[in-house]
PDB file of N, CA and C in Angstrom:
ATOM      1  N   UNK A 277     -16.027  18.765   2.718  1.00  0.00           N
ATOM      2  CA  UNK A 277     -16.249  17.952   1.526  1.00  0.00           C
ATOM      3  C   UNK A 277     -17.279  16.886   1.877  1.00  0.00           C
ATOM      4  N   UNK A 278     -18.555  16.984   1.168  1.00  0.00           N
ATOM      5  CA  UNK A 278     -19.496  15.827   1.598  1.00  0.00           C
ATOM      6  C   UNK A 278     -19.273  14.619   0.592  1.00  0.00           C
ATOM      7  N   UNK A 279     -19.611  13.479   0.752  1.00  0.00           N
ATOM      8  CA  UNK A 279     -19.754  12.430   0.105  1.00  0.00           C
ATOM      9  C   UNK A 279     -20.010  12.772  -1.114  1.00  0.00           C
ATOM     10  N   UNK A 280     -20.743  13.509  -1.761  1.00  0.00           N
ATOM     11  CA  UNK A 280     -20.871  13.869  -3.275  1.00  0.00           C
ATOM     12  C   UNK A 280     -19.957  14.187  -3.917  1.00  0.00           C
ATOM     13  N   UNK A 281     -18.756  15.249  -2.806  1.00  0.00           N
ATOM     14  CA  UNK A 281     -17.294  15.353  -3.238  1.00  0.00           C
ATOM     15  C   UNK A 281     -16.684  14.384  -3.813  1.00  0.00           C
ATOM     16  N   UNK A 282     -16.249  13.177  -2.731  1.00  0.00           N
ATOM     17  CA  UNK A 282     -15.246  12.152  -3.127  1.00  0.00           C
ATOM     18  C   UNK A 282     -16.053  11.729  -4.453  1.00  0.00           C
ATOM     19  N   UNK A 283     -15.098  10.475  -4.781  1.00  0.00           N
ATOM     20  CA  UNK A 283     -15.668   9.386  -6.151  1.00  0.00           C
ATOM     21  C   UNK A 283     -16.693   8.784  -5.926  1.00  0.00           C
ATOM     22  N   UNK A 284     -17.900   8.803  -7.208  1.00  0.00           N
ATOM     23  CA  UNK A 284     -18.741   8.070  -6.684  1.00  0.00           C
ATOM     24  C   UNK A 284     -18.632   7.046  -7.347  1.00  0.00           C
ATOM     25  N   UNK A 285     -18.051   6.512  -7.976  1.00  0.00           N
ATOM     26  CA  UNK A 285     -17.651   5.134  -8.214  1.00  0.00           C
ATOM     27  C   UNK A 285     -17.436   4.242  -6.919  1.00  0.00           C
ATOM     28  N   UNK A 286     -18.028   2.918  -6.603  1.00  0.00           N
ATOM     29  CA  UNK A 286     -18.105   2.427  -5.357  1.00  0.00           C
ATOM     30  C   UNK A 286     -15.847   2.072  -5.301  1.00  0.00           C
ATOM     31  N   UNK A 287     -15.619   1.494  -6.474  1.00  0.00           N
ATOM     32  CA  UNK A 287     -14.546   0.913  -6.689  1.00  0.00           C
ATOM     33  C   UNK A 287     -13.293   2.247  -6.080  1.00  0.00           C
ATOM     34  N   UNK A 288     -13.562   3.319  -6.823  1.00  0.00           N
ATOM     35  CA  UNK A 288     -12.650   4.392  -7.496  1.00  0.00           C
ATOM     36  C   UNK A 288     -12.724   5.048  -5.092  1.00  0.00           C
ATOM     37  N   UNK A 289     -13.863   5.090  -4.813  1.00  0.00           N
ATOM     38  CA  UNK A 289     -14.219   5.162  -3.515  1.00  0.00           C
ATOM     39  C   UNK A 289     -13.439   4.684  -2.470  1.00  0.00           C
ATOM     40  N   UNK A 290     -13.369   3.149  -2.748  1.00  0.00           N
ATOM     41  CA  UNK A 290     -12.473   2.423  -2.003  1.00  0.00           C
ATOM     42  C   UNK A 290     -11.085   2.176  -2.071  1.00  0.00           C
ATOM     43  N   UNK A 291     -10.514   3.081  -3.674  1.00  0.00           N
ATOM     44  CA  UNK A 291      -9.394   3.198  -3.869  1.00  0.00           C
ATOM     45  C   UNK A 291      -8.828   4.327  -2.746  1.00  0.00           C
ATOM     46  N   UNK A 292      -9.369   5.258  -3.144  1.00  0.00           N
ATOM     47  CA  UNK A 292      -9.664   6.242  -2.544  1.00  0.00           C
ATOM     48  C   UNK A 292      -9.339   6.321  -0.629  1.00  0.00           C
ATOM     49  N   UNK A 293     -10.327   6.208  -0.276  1.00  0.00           N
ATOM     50  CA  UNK A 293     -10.684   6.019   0.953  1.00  0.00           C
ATOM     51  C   UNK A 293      -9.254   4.873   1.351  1.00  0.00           C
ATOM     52  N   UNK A 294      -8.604   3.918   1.186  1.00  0.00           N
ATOM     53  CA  UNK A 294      -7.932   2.829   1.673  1.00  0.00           C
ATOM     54  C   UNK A 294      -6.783   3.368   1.168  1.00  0.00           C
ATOM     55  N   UNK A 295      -6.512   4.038   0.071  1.00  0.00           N
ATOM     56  CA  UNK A 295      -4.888   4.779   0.192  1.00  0.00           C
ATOM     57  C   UNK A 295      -5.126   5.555   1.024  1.00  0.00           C
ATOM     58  N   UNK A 296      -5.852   6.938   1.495  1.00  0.00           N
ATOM     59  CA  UNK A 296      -5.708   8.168   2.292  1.00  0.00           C
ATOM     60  C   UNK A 296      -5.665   7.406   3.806  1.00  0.00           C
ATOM     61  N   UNK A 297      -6.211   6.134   4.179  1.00  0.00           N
ATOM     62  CA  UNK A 297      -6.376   5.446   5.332  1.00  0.00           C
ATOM     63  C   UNK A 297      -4.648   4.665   5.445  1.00  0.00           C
ATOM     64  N   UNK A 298      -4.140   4.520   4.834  1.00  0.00           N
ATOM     65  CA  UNK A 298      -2.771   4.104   4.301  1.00  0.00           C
ATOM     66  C   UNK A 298      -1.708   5.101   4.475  1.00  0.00           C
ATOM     67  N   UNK A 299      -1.661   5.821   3.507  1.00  0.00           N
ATOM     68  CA  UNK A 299      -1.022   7.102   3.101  1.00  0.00           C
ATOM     69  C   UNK A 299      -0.740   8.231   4.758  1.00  0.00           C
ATOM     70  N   UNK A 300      -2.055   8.604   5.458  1.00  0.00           N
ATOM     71  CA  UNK A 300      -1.965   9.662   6.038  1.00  0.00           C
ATOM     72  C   UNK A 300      -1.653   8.965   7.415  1.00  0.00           C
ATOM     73  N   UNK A 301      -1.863   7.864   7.176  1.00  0.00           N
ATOM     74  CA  UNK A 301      -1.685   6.839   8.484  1.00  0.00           C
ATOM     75  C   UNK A 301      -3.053   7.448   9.642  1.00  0.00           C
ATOM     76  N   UNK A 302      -4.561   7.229   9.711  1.00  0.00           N
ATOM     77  CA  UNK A 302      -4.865   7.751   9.646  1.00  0.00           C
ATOM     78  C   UNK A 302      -6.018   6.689  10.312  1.00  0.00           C
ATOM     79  N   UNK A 303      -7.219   6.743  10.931  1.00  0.00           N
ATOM     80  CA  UNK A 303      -8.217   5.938  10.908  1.00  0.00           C
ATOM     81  C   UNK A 303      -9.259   6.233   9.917  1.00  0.00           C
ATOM     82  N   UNK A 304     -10.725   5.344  10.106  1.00  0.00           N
ATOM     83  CA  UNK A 304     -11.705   6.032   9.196  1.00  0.00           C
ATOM     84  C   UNK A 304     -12.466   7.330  10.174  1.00  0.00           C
ATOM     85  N   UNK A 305     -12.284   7.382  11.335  1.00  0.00           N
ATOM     86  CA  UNK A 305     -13.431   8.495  11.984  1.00  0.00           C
ATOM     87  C   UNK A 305     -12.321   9.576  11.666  1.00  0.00           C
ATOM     88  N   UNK A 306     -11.167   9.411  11.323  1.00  0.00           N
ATOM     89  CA  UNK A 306      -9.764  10.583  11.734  1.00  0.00           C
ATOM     90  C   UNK A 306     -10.681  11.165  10.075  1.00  0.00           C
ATOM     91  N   UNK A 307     -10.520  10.101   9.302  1.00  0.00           N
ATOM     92  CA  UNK A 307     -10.854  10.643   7.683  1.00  0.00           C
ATOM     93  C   UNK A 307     -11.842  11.206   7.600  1.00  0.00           C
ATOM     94  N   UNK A 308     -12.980  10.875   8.224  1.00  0.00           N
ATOM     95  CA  UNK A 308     -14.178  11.014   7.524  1.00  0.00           C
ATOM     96  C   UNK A 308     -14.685  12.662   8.445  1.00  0.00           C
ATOM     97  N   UNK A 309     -13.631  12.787   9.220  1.00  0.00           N
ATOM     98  CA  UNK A 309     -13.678  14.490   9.768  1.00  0.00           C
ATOM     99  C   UNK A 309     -13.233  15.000   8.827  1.00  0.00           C
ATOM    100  N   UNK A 310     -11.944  14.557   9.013  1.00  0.00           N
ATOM    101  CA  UNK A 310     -11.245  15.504   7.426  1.00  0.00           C
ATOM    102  C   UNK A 310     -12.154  16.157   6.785  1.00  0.00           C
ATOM    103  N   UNK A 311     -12.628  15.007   6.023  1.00  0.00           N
ATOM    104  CA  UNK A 311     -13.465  15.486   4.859  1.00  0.00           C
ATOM    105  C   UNK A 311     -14.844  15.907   4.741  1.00  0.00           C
ATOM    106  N   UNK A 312     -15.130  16.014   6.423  1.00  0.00           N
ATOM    107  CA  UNK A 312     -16.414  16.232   6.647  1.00  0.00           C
ATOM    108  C   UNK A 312     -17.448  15.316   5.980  1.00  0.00           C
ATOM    109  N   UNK A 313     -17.221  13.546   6.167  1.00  0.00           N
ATOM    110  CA  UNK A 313     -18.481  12.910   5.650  1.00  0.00           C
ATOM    111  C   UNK A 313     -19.022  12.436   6.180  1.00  0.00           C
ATOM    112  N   UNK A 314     -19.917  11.268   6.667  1.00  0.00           N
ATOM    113  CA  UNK A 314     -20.593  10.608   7.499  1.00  0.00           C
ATOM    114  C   UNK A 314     -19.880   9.431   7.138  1.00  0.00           C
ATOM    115  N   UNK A 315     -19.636   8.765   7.882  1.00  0.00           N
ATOM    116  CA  UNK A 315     -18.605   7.223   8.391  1.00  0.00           C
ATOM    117  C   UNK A 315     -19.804   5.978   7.657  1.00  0.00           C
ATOM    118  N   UNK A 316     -20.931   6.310   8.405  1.00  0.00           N
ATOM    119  CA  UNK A 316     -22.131   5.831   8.000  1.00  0.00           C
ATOM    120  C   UNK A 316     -22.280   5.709   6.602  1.00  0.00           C
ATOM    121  N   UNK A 317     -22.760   6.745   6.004  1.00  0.00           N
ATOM    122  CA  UNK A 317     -22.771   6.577   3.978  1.00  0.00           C
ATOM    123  C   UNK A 317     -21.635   6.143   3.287  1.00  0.00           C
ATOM    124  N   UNK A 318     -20.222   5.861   4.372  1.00  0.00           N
ATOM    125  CA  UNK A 318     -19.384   5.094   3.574  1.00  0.00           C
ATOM    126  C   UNK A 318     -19.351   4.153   3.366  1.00  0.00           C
ATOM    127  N   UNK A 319     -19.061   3.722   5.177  1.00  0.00           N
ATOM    128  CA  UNK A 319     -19.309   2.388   4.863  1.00  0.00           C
ATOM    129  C   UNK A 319     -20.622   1.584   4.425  1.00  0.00           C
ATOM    130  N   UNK A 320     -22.143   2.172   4.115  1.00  0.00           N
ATOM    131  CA  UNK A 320     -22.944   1.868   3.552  1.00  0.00           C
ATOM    132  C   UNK A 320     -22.287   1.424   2.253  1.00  0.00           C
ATOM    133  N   UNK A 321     -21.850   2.445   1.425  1.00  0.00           N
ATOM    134  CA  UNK A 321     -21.741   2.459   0.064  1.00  0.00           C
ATOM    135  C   UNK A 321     -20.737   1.131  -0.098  1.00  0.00           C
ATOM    136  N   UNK A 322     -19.506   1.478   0.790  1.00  0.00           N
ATOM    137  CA  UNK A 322     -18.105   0.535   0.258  1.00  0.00           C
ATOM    138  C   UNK A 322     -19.548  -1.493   0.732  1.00  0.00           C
ATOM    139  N   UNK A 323     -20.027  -1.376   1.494  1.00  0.00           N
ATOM    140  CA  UNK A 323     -21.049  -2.286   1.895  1.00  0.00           C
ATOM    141  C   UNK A 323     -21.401  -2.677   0.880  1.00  0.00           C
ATOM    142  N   UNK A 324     -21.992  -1.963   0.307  1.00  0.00           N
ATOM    143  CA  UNK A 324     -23.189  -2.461  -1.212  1.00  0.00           C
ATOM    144  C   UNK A 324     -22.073  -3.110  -2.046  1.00  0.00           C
ATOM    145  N   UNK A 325     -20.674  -3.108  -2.500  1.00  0.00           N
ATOM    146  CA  UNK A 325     -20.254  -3.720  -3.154  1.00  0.00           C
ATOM    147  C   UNK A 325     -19.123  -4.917  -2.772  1.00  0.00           C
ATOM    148  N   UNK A 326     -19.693  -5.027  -1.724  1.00  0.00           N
ATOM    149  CA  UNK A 326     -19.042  -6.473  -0.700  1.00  0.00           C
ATOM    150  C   UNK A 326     -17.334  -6.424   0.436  1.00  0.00           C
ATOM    151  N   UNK A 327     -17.802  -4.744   0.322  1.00  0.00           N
ATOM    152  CA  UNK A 327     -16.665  -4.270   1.324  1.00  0.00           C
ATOM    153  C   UNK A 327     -16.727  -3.668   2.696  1.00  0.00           C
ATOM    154  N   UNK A 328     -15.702  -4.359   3.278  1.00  0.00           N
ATOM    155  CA  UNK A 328     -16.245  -4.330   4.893  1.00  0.00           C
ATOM    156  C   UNK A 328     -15.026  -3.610   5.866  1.00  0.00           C
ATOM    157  N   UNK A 329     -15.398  -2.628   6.775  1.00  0.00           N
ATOM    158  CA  UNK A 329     -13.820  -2.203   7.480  1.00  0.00           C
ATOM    159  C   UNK A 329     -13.249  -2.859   8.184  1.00  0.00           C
ATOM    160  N   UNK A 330     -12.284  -3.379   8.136  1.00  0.00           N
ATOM    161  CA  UNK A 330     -11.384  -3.893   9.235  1.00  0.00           C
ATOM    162  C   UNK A 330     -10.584  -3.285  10.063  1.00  0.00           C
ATOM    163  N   UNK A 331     -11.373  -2.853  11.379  1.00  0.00           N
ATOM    164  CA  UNK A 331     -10.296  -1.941  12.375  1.00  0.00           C
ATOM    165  C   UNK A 331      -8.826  -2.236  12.283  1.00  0.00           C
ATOM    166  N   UNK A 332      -9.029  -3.839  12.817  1.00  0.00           N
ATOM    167  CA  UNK A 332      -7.069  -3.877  13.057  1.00  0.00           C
ATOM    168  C   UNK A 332      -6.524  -3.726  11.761  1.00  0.00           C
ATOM    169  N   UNK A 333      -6.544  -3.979  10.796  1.00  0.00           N
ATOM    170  CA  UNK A 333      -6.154  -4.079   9.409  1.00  0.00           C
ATOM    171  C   UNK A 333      -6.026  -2.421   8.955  1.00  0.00           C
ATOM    172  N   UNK A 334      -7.246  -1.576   9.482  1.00  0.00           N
ATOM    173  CA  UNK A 334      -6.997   0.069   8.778  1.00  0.00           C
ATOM    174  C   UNK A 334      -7.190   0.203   7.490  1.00  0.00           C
ATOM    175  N   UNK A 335      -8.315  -0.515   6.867  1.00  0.00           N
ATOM    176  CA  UNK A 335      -8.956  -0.525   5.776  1.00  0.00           C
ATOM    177  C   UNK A 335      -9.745  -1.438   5.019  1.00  0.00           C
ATOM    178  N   UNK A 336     -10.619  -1.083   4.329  1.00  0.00           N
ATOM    179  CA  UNK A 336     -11.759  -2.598   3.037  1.00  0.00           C
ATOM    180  C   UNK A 336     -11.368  -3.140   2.918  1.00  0.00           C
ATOM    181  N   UNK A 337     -11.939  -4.001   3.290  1.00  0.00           N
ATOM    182  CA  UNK A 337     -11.467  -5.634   2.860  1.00  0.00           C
ATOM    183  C   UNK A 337     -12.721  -6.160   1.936  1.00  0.00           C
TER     184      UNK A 337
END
């Protein structure tokens, strides 16, 4: 599943992305295999709308 897969809503994205990071108990490099995306164009994207990863935390802040 490439990035075009998931939501492209930046919001609907970070819903997204921070339950399955939640939910599967899970990191972002564990996820972004999963789904086959680049870690990079995420956190670019979740970036552009003032969201940032927090390792210890395990999701956008």
């Amino acid at each position: 599943m490439a990035l075009e897969s998931l939501p492209k809503d930046s919001i609907m994205l970070l819903s997204f992305v921070n339950t399955r990071l939640r939910d599967d108990g899970i990191d972002l490099d564990s996820l972004c295999s999963q789904f086959d995306v680049s870690k990079d164009e995420i956190v670019k994207k979740l970036d552009s709308v003032g969201y940032t990863y927090n390792v210890e935390l395990n999701k956008f802040i």
